[in-house]
Tab-separated table of C-alpha atoms in Angstrom:
chain	number	residue	atom	x	y	z
A	1	MET	CA	26.822	-22.192	-4.259
A	2	LYS	CA	26.980	-23.387	-0.621
A	3	GLN	CA	24.049	-24.871	1.175
A	4	ALA	CA	23.788	-21.967	3.647
A	5	GLN	CA	23.812	-19.406	0.723
A	6	LYS	CA	20.967	-21.443	-0.896
A	7	ARG	CA	18.956	-21.298	2.374
A	8	ASP	CA	19.573	-17.539	2.644
A	9	MET	CA	18.516	-16.999	-0.946
A	10	ALA	CA	15.329	-18.979	-0.426
A	11	ALA	CA	14.664	-17.076	2.688
A	12	LEU	CA	15.154	-13.708	0.912
A	13	LYS	CA	12.844	-14.828	-1.878
A	14	GLN	CA	10.165	-15.862	0.635
A	15	CYS	CA	10.503	-12.469	2.408
A	16	ASN	CA	10.266	-10.655	-0.820
A	17	GLU	CA	7.073	-12.466	-1.914
A	18	GLU	CA	5.565	-11.537	1.576
A	19	LEU	CA	6.343	-7.974	1.112
A	20	GLU	CA	5.058	-7.890	-2.239
A	21	GLN	CA	1.691	-9.455	-1.218
A	22	THR	CA	1.571	-6.919	1.734
A	23	LEU	CA	2.102	-3.978	-0.673
A	24	GLN	CA	-0.526	-5.409	-2.932
A	25	GLN	CA	-3.035	-5.442	-0.048
A	26	ALA	CA	-2.140	-1.999	0.965
A	27	ASN	CA	-2.615	-0.665	-2.498
A	28	LEU	CA	-6.080	-2.274	-2.665
A	29	LEU	CA	-6.930	-0.935	0.721
A	30	ILE	CA	-5.895	2.528	-0.387
A	31	LEU	CA	-8.031	2.255	-3.532
A	32	ALA	CA	-10.964	1.148	-1.554
A	33	LEU	CA	-10.676	3.950	0.918
A	34	ASN	CA	-10.302	6.604	-1.856
A	35	THR	CA	-13.378	5.238	-3.477
A	36	MET	CA	-15.329	5.338	-0.318
A	37	ILE	CA	-14.234	9.073	0.335
A	38	GLU	CA	-15.122	9.980	-3.193
A	39	THR	CA	-18.571	8.398	-2.952
A	40	ALA	CA	-19.123	10.021	0.425
A	41	GLU	CA	-18.256	13.444	-0.993
A	42	LYS	CA	-20.526	12.937	-3.955
A	43	ASP	CA	-23.456	11.789	-1.835
A	44	GLY	CA	-22.982	14.162	1.086
A	45	GLY	CA	-21.481	17.128	-0.724
A	46	ALA	CA	-18.972	17.688	1.986
A	47	ARG	CA	-15.088	17.565	1.468
A	48	ALA	CA	-13.584	14.749	3.309
A	49	LEU	CA	-10.022	15.282	2.142
A	50	LYS	CA	-7.969	18.271	2.867
A	51	ARG	CA	-6.626	20.197	-0.074
A	52	ALA	CA	-2.932	20.860	-0.025
A	53	ASP	CA	-3.261	24.393	-1.305
A	54	GLN	CA	-5.653	25.480	1.534
A	55	LYS	CA	-4.230	27.827	4.004
A	56	LYS	CA	-4.343	27.512	7.764
A	57	VAL	CA	-6.310	30.083	9.565
């Protein structure tokens, strides 16, 4: 493998690791937000999320 190919491969691996870390953080944020919404709905009794099966008026 040529030196340039090795550098490109290393750069791609680094980019992949960064993307995976960003995805993990986004998934954690989604989990936290969903938990907050569920807690608010239980405490307040109001629905915070729209249901997909509701019709528009």
